[in-house]
Coordinates of C-alpha atoms in Angstrom, one line a residue:
M1 CA 147.6 55.0 189.3
L2 CA 146.5 51.9 191.4
P3 CA 147.7 51.1 194.8
P4 CA 151.1 50.3 194.8
A5 CA 150.8 47.8 197.8
E6 CA 148.0 46.0 195.9
S7 CA 147.4 46.7 192.0
T8 CA 150.8 46.0 191.2
R9 CA 151.1 42.5 192.4
M10 CA 151.4 39.9 189.4
V11 CA 151.7 36.7 188.8
Y12 CA 153.1 34.2 185.6
S13 CA 151.4 32.1 183.4
K14 CA 153.7 28.9 183.3
S15 CA 153.2 28.3 179.4
K16 CA 153.5 32.6 178.5
D17 CA 155.6 35.1 179.3
A18 CA 152.0 37.5 180.1
L19 CA 152.7 39.5 182.7
L20 CA 149.3 40.0 184.8
P21 CA 148.1 41.2 188.2
A22 CA 146.9 38.6 190.6
Q23 CA 143.6 40.3 191.3
P24 CA 141.3 43.6 192.0
P25 CA 142.4 45.6 194.7
S26 CA 141.1 45.0 198.2
S27 CA 139.0 48.5 198.0
L28 CA 136.9 47.0 195.1
R29 CA 136.5 43.6 196.4
N30 CA 132.5 42.3 197.7
A31 CA 132.0 42.8 200.8
A32 CA 131.5 39.1 201.2
D33 CA 135.4 39.3 200.6
S34 CA 136.7 41.4 202.7
D35 CA 136.6 39.3 206.6
S36 CA 137.3 36.5 204.4
E37 CA 141.3 35.5 205.6
E38 CA 141.9 33.2 202.1
E39 CA 142.6 35.6 198.8
P40 CA 140.8 33.3 196.0
E41 CA 142.4 32.4 193.1
A42 CA 141.7 35.3 190.2
F43 CA 143.8 33.8 187.2
F44 CA 144.2 30.2 186.4
D45 CA 146.4 28.8 184.0
C46 CA 145.1 29.0 180.4
S47 CA 147.1 25.0 179.2
D48 CA 145.6 23.1 181.7
D49 CA 142.4 21.5 180.6
L50 CA 138.4 24.2 181.3
E51 CA 137.1 21.4 183.3
E52 CA 139.6 20.8 185.5
Q53 CA 139.8 24.1 186.7
P54 CA 137.0 25.1 190.0
A55 CA 134.6 27.9 189.0
P56 CA 136.0 31.1 188.4
I57 CA 135.0 34.4 190.3
C58 CA 133.5 36.2 188.5
R59 CA 133.8 40.6 190.1
S60 CA 131.3 43.0 188.2
L61 CA 134.0 45.1 187.6
P62 CA 133.7 49.3 186.8
V63 CA 134.8 50.8 183.4
E64 CA 137.5 53.1 185.1
L65 CA 138.9 50.5 187.0
L66 CA 139.9 48.6 183.3
D67 CA 140.9 51.6 182.4
L68 CA 143.7 51.6 185.2
I69 CA 144.1 47.9 184.7
F70 CA 144.7 48.0 181.5
A71 CA 146.7 50.8 181.6
Q72 CA 149.1 48.7 184.2
V73 CA 148.9 45.7 181.8
G74 CA 149.8 47.5 178.8
E75 CA 151.2 45.4 175.6
D76 CA 150.5 41.7 177.1
T77 CA 146.5 42.3 176.5
K78 CA 147.1 41.5 173.3
T79 CA 148.5 37.9 174.0
L80 CA 145.8 35.0 173.9
S81 CA 147.3 34.0 177.6
A82 CA 145.8 37.2 178.5
C83 CA 142.6 37.3 177.1
S84 CA 142.0 33.5 178.2
L85 CA 142.7 34.4 182.4
V86 CA 141.2 37.1 182.7
S87 CA 138.5 37.2 180.5
R88 CA 137.8 33.2 182.4
A89 CA 138.1 35.2 185.6
W90 CA 136.3 39.0 185.1
G91 CA 132.7 40.0 184.8
E92 CA 131.5 40.1 181.1
S93 CA 131.9 44.1 180.7
A94 CA 135.9 43.5 181.3
R95 CA 136.2 40.9 178.6
R96 CA 134.5 42.8 176.5
K97 CA 136.3 45.5 177.0
L98 CA 139.7 43.5 176.6
F99 CA 138.2 41.6 173.5
G100 CA 138.0 45.1 172.0
C101 CA 141.5 45.0 171.8
P102 CA 143.7 43.4 168.7
L103 CA 143.1 39.6 169.3
G104 CA 146.7 37.9 168.5
V105 CA 147.3 34.2 168.0
T106 CA 150.9 33.0 168.3
D107 CA 150.2 29.2 167.1
E108 CA 147.4 26.6 165.7
E109 CA 146.8 26.3 169.6
S110 CA 146.9 29.5 170.0
L111 CA 143.7 29.7 167.6
R112 CA 142.1 26.6 168.9
R113 CA 142.1 28.0 172.0
V114 CA 140.4 31.6 171.2
R115 CA 138.3 29.8 169.1
N116 CA 136.8 27.6 172.0
L117 CA 136.3 30.6 174.3
L118 CA 134.5 32.9 171.9
D119 CA 132.5 29.6 170.4
S120 CA 131.2 29.2 174.6
N121 CA 130.4 33.1 174.4
R122 CA 129.0 34.5 170.8
S123 CA 128.9 37.9 172.6
L124 CA 132.3 37.9 173.5
A125 CA 133.1 36.9 169.5
R126 CA 130.8 39.7 168.6
S127 CA 133.3 42.4 170.3
V128 CA 136.2 40.9 168.4
R129 CA 137.3 44.0 166.1
A130 CA 140.7 43.4 165.3
V131 CA 142.9 40.5 164.6
D132 CA 146.6 40.1 164.5
L133 CA 148.1 37.0 162.3
S134 CA 151.2 38.5 161.6
N135 CA 153.2 36.1 163.5
Q136 CA 155.3 38.2 165.6
Q137 CA 156.5 35.9 167.8
G138 CA 158.1 33.6 164.8
R139 CA 156.4 30.6 165.7
Y140 CA 154.2 29.8 162.4
R141 CA 155.8 26.4 161.4
V142 CA 156.0 25.8 157.6
S143 CA 154.0 22.6 158.7
K144 CA 151.4 24.0 160.0
L145 CA 150.0 26.7 157.8
N146 CA 147.5 25.4 156.2
E147 CA 146.4 24.5 159.6
V148 CA 146.9 27.7 161.5
F149 CA 144.5 29.4 158.3
R150 CA 141.9 27.0 158.2
R151 CA 141.7 27.5 162.3
A152 CA 142.0 31.4 161.9
A153 CA 139.1 31.0 159.5
G154 CA 137.2 29.6 161.7
V155 CA 137.8 32.0 164.5
L156 CA 137.2 34.7 161.5
R157 CA 133.4 33.4 161.1
L158 CA 132.4 33.4 164.8
T159 CA 134.2 37.3 164.6
P160 CA 131.6 39.1 161.9
N161 CA 132.3 42.7 163.2
V162 CA 136.4 42.6 162.7
T163 CA 137.2 45.8 161.3
D164 CA 141.1 45.9 161.5
I165 CA 143.0 43.0 159.9
T166 CA 146.7 42.1 160.3
M167 CA 148.4 39.2 158.6
L168 CA 151.2 37.7 157.3
H169 CA 150.4 36.7 153.5
V170 CA 151.7 33.0 153.4
A171 CA 151.0 30.3 150.1
L172 CA 148.6 28.0 151.6
S173 CA 146.7 25.0 149.8
Q174 CA 143.7 25.6 147.5
L175 CA 140.7 24.5 149.5
V176 CA 142.1 26.7 152.8
R177 CA 142.8 29.6 151.0
Q178 CA 139.4 29.5 149.3
K179 CA 138.0 29.2 152.9
F180 CA 140.5 31.8 154.2
F181 CA 139.7 34.6 152.1
G182 CA 136.2 33.6 151.6
T183 CA 135.6 34.2 155.3
L184 CA 138.1 37.6 154.8
R185 CA 136.0 39.3 151.9
V186 CA 133.2 39.4 154.0
L187 CA 133.8 40.7 157.2
P188 CA 133.6 45.0 157.5
I189 CA 137.3 45.7 157.2
K190 CA 138.5 48.8 157.3
D191 CA 142.1 48.7 158.3
A192 CA 144.5 46.1 155.8
T193 CA 147.7 45.0 156.6
F194 CA 149.4 42.3 154.4
Y195 CA 153.4 41.0 155.0
S196 CA 154.7 39.3 152.8
T197 CA 155.9 35.6 153.7
G198 CA 159.2 36.9 151.7
W199 CA 160.1 39.7 154.7
S200 CA 158.8 37.6 157.6
R201 CA 161.7 36.8 160.6
T202 CA 161.6 33.4 159.7
G203 CA 162.9 33.2 156.2
S204 CA 161.9 29.7 155.5
L205 CA 158.0 30.3 154.9
N206 CA 157.5 30.1 151.1
V207 CA 157.3 33.7 149.5
A208 CA 153.2 34.2 149.0
G209 CA 154.0 36.0 145.4
E210 CA 152.1 33.0 142.5
A211 CA 149.3 33.8 141.1
P212 CA 146.7 32.3 142.8
E213 CA 147.5 33.9 146.1
I214 CA 147.6 37.5 144.5
D215 CA 144.4 37.1 143.1
A216 CA 142.6 36.3 146.3
L217 CA 143.9 39.1 147.5
A218 CA 143.0 41.1 144.7
H219 CA 139.3 39.9 145.0
A220 CA 139.1 40.7 148.6
L221 CA 139.6 44.3 148.2
V222 CA 137.7 44.5 146.0
A223 CA 134.8 43.2 148.3
W224 CA 136.3 45.5 151.5
R225 CA 134.2 48.5 150.3
S226 CA 134.2 50.4 153.2
L227 CA 138.4 49.8 154.1
K228 CA 140.0 52.9 154.7
Y229 CA 142.9 52.2 155.3
L230 CA 145.8 50.2 153.8
T231 CA 149.2 48.4 153.7
L232 CA 151.1 46.7 151.8
S233 CA 154.9 45.5 153.0
G234 CA 157.7 43.0 151.4
Y235 CA 155.7 42.2 147.9
V236 CA 158.5 42.1 146.1
S237 CA 157.4 39.6 143.3
Y238 CA 153.6 42.0 143.1
P239 CA 152.6 41.4 139.5
Q240 CA 150.8 43.8 137.3
L241 CA 147.0 43.7 138.3
L242 CA 146.4 46.2 135.2
T243 CA 148.3 46.3 131.4
S244 CA 147.9 49.0 129.3
A245 CA 147.9 46.0 126.3
S246 CA 145.0 44.2 128.1
P247 CA 141.9 44.6 130.1
P248 CA 141.3 44.5 133.7
V249 CA 142.8 41.2 135.7
H250 CA 140.2 42.3 138.2
A251 CA 137.7 45.1 138.6
F252 CA 138.4 48.0 139.6
P253 CA 138.0 49.0 144.1
S254 CA 135.0 50.8 144.6
Y255 CA 136.6 51.5 148.7
R256 CA 137.3 55.2 149.5
L257 CA 141.3 54.8 150.4
Q258 CA 142.1 57.7 154.0
G259 CA 145.8 55.8 153.9
L260 CA 147.5 53.5 151.8
R261 CA 151.3 52.9 152.7
L262 CA 153.7 50.8 150.3
V263 CA 156.8 49.2 151.8
S264 CA 159.0 47.3 149.6
C265 CA 156.6 47.0 147.0
E266 CA 157.8 46.0 143.0
L267 CA 155.2 48.5 141.0
Q268 CA 154.2 49.7 138.2
A269 CA 151.9 52.7 137.5
P270 CA 148.9 50.4 136.4
T271 CA 149.1 48.4 139.8
L272 CA 149.8 51.9 141.5
L273 CA 146.2 53.3 140.1
W274 CA 144.8 50.1 140.7
L275 CA 145.2 50.1 144.7
L276 CA 144.7 53.3 144.9
G277 CA 140.9 52.5 143.8
S278 CA 137.8 55.7 144.2
S279 CA 139.8 57.1 146.6
G280 CA 141.7 60.4 144.2
S281 CA 139.1 62.2 146.5
S282 CA 139.2 60.8 150.4
L283 CA 143.0 59.7 150.6
R284 CA 144.4 61.9 153.3
Q285 CA 148.0 59.8 153.9
L286 CA 150.5 58.2 151.3
T287 CA 154.0 56.3 152.4
L288 CA 155.9 54.8 149.4
S289 CA 158.5 53.4 150.9
A290 CA 161.4 51.4 148.8
T291 CA 158.9 51.2 145.7
S292 CA 160.5 50.5 142.5
G293 CA 159.3 50.7 139.1
L294 CA 157.6 54.1 139.5
D295 CA 159.0 56.8 137.2
S296 CA 158.2 61.1 137.5
E297 CA 155.8 61.2 135.4
V298 CA 153.6 58.4 137.6
L299 CA 154.5 60.1 140.3
S300 CA 153.5 63.4 139.3
H301 CA 149.9 62.4 137.8
I302 CA 149.0 60.6 141.4
F303 CA 150.1 64.0 143.4
K304 CA 147.8 65.6 140.5
L305 CA 145.2 63.2 141.7
V306 CA 145.1 63.3 145.2
G307 CA 147.1 66.6 145.9
P308 CA 143.4 68.6 147.0
T309 CA 142.9 66.4 150.1
L310 CA 146.6 64.7 150.2
E311 CA 147.2 65.9 154.3
Q312 CA 150.1 63.6 155.0
L313 CA 153.1 62.0 152.3
S314 CA 156.3 60.1 153.2
L315 CA 158.3 59.4 150.5
S316 CA 161.5 57.6 150.9
L317 CA 163.1 56.8 147.3
D318 CA 166.3 56.3 146.2
R319 CA 167.7 57.2 142.6
D320 CA 167.9 52.6 142.0
D321 CA 164.1 52.7 142.9
F322 CA 163.3 54.5 139.6
T323 CA 162.4 52.5 135.9
V324 CA 165.1 52.6 133.2
P325 CA 166.3 55.5 132.6
R326 CA 166.2 56.8 135.8
P327 CA 166.0 60.9 136.5
D328 CA 168.4 62.8 137.4
M329 CA 166.6 64.6 140.1
L330 CA 163.1 65.1 140.4
D331 CA 161.5 68.5 139.6
P332 CA 160.3 69.7 143.4
T333 CA 157.0 71.0 141.3
I334 CA 155.5 68.3 141.1
L335 CA 154.8 69.0 144.8
A336 CA 152.9 71.5 144.1
P337 CA 149.5 70.4 143.9
L338 CA 149.3 69.2 147.6
L339 CA 148.2 72.4 148.4
N340 CA 146.6 71.3 151.5
L341 CA 149.5 68.9 153.2
K342 CA 150.1 68.9 156.4
V343 CA 153.0 66.4 157.2
I344 CA 155.6 65.7 154.8
M345 CA 158.5 63.2 155.2
L346 CA 161.2 62.8 152.3
S347 CA 164.0 61.1 152.7
T348 CA 166.7 60.2 149.3
D349 CA 170.0 60.1 148.2
Q350 CA 169.8 62.0 145.1
M351 CA 166.4 62.3 143.6
F352 CA 165.8 65.8 145.8
G353 CA 168.2 68.9 146.1
D354 CA 167.1 71.8 149.2
D355 CA 166.1 73.9 146.8
V356 CA 162.6 71.5 147.2
L357 CA 162.5 74.1 150.6
A358 CA 161.5 77.1 148.3
Q359 CA 158.6 74.9 146.7
L360 CA 157.6 74.1 150.1
A361 CA 157.0 77.4 151.2
L362 CA 154.4 77.7 148.4
L363 CA 152.5 75.4 150.4
P364 CA 149.9 76.9 152.6
R365 CA 149.2 74.6 154.8
L366 CA 152.1 73.2 155.7
E367 CA 152.8 72.4 159.6
S368 CA 155.5 69.9 159.9
A369 CA 158.6 69.4 157.8
T370 CA 161.2 66.1 157.9
L371 CA 164.0 66.0 155.3
A372 CA 166.8 63.5 154.9
F373 CA 169.5 64.0 152.3
L374 CA 172.8 62.4 151.2
T375 CA 174.4 65.6 150.1
A376 CA 174.2 68.7 153.2
F377 CA 171.8 71.5 153.0
R378 CA 173.1 74.6 151.8
H379 CA 172.5 77.5 154.6
S380 CA 171.9 80.3 152.1
S381 CA 168.9 77.8 151.1
V382 CA 167.0 77.6 154.5
D383 CA 168.4 80.6 155.8
A384 CA 165.6 82.1 152.7
F385 CA 163.3 79.3 153.6
L386 CA 162.8 81.3 156.9
A387 CA 162.5 84.2 155.4
N388 CA 158.9 83.2 154.1
D389 CA 155.5 83.6 155.7
L390 CA 155.6 80.0 157.7
H391 CA 152.5 80.8 160.0
T392 CA 151.6 76.9 160.1
L393 CA 154.9 75.5 159.9
D394 CA 155.3 74.4 163.5
S395 CA 158.4 72.1 163.1
L396 CA 161.6 71.6 160.6
V397 CA 164.5 68.7 161.2
L398 CA 167.0 68.3 158.6
D399 CA 169.0 65.3 158.6
T400 CA 172.4 64.7 156.0
W401 CA 173.8 61.5 155.5
D402 CA 177.1 62.8 154.1
S403 CA 178.1 64.9 157.2
M404 CA 177.4 65.2 160.6
D405 CA 178.7 68.1 160.9
I406 CA 177.5 70.8 158.6
W407 CA 177.4 74.6 158.9
N408 CA 179.8 76.3 161.5
D409 CA 178.4 77.4 165.1
S410 CA 177.5 80.8 163.8
Q411 CA 175.4 79.6 161.2
R412 CA 173.9 76.9 163.0
Y413 CA 172.2 79.9 165.9
H414 CA 171.5 82.2 163.5
V415 CA 169.0 78.7 162.1
A416 CA 167.9 78.2 165.2
K417 CA 166.7 81.6 167.0
L418 CA 165.1 82.4 163.5
C419 CA 162.9 79.3 163.8
T420 CA 162.8 80.9 168.0
S421 CA 161.2 83.7 167.0
K422 CA 158.7 81.8 164.4
G423 CA 158.2 79.8 167.1
I424 CA 159.3 76.3 164.9
A425 CA 160.7 73.2 166.6
F426 CA 164.1 72.7 164.8
S427 CA 166.2 69.8 164.8
L428 CA 169.6 69.5 162.9
N429 CA 171.6 66.2 162.1
G430 CA 169.8 64.9 165.7
L431 CA 170.8 68.5 167.5
T432 CA 168.2 70.8 169.1
Q433 CA 167.5 74.1 169.6
E434 CA 168.5 73.6 173.1
A435 CA 171.6 71.7 172.0
I436 CA 172.6 74.2 169.4
E437 CA 172.1 77.1 171.5
D438 CA 174.0 75.6 174.7
A439 CA 176.9 75.1 171.7
W440 CA 176.5 78.4 170.8
F441 CA 177.1 80.5 174.3
G442 CA 180.0 77.6 175.2
L443 CA 182.2 78.8 173.0
D444 CA 185.3 80.2 174.4
V445 CA 186.7 83.7 176.2
G446 CA 188.5 84.6 172.8
E447 CA 185.4 84.0 170.8
C448 CA 183.0 85.6 173.2
W449 CA 185.2 88.4 173.2
T450 CA 185.1 89.2 169.7
V451 CA 180.9 88.9 169.6
L452 CA 180.9 91.1 172.3
E453 CA 183.2 93.2 170.3
D454 CA 181.3 92.9 167.3
Q455 CA 178.0 93.0 168.4
V456 CA 177.7 94.4 171.9
W457 CA 179.9 97.2 172.3
P458 CA 179.1 99.3 170.1
T459 CA 175.6 99.4 170.6
A460 CA 176.4 100.1 174.1
R461 CA 178.8 103.0 172.8
C462 CA 176.2 104.6 170.9
R463 CA 173.4 104.6 173.9
W464 CA 176.3 106.2 175.9
A465 CA 177.2 108.9 174.0
S466 CA 173.5 109.5 172.9
D467 CA 172.7 110.1 177.5
R468 CA 175.8 112.3 177.1
S469 CA 173.9 114.8 174.8
L470 CA 171.1 115.1 177.1

């Protein structure tokens, strides 16, 4: 940690709420500055004109100090205010390190300032790796959307090494859409996250569900051959990219994904297969959360396709998410092909029962299982699951929605003791092993005396009789 007397002195920007360190510690200043009684200002307000500010004092800071400073600043390094202020006051290595963090922008003025900064120093522009256009602060205005993404296209043209893009997908004019997605397609994107405007915080933006918007996204996905992680959220009007009665609307993606996350998306079997692209032998993580339009046959086919490589699976599906006719319950054997699965998270109302535990016991590499069901888990099913050879399992979390108090104290303690003996971290409806043990040993005297009579005293009497016979 930095010395508290010097490193924790902070200053606020007038136009942002970003909390920044005022200057480096005195122990790391230049020798020429040590005798000076005046402390030079290390940062300037980014809202003022750059030409009106005095020339900043640039210091070359060691990488070790930068790590400490960025740890102190924390999340504020992602704001434009921090980027503008710090990059003007510190040396080249500090600025490159800062611009290697996710570069977030809040509105069209933020984009203008950051473009001016990058345009004046191309080495900084080449250091940018991630750009966030997700409108986290909710400052996008409907009347300025085209201007925002027109300027965003200008920033992306200056940053050829961007590999991570996070954005709120909005409806744009044809000209701006062509400029923005045309620039986006040529970047070496490895991690892409798109949020549909239908699920934005503002709620007043037009949903990007029109065919031209989806076409632009689809063409970008086809162009990104180096894409490794893809997240789509809120595409409730997502159209079919493939149909059984027509040829593909778009070329088949050639990327080989390692992670695919689909949240609150309206999917059909051809669309999901199209999004997987050539990832059948490379996918490591799959998340399907509140995705409607699928059925049990599609899930079974997908699990067979990615089974040899999939390591993490997260399913948050209820009965209403499936197509009509909806299945009464999914067969747990659809998980059988997932032989390399290490982490599984299942959250459902009625699509799985506690008999899925028997199938999970057959997965040879399972390390963590989190199950959140509507109905309660039977003690016998959990006991039978723990009776298996679970040498790889490290964590078991069970949660039920209909009842917070399942099983009695003896049953909970029995399962917790089994997990402890096998080295498994256990949680039941939020109760940890320690809490279950505390509840067990906190029984009243009458119940404790019964336990002593039934378990402890018979053993003690046998040992006493054996000692007397010697």
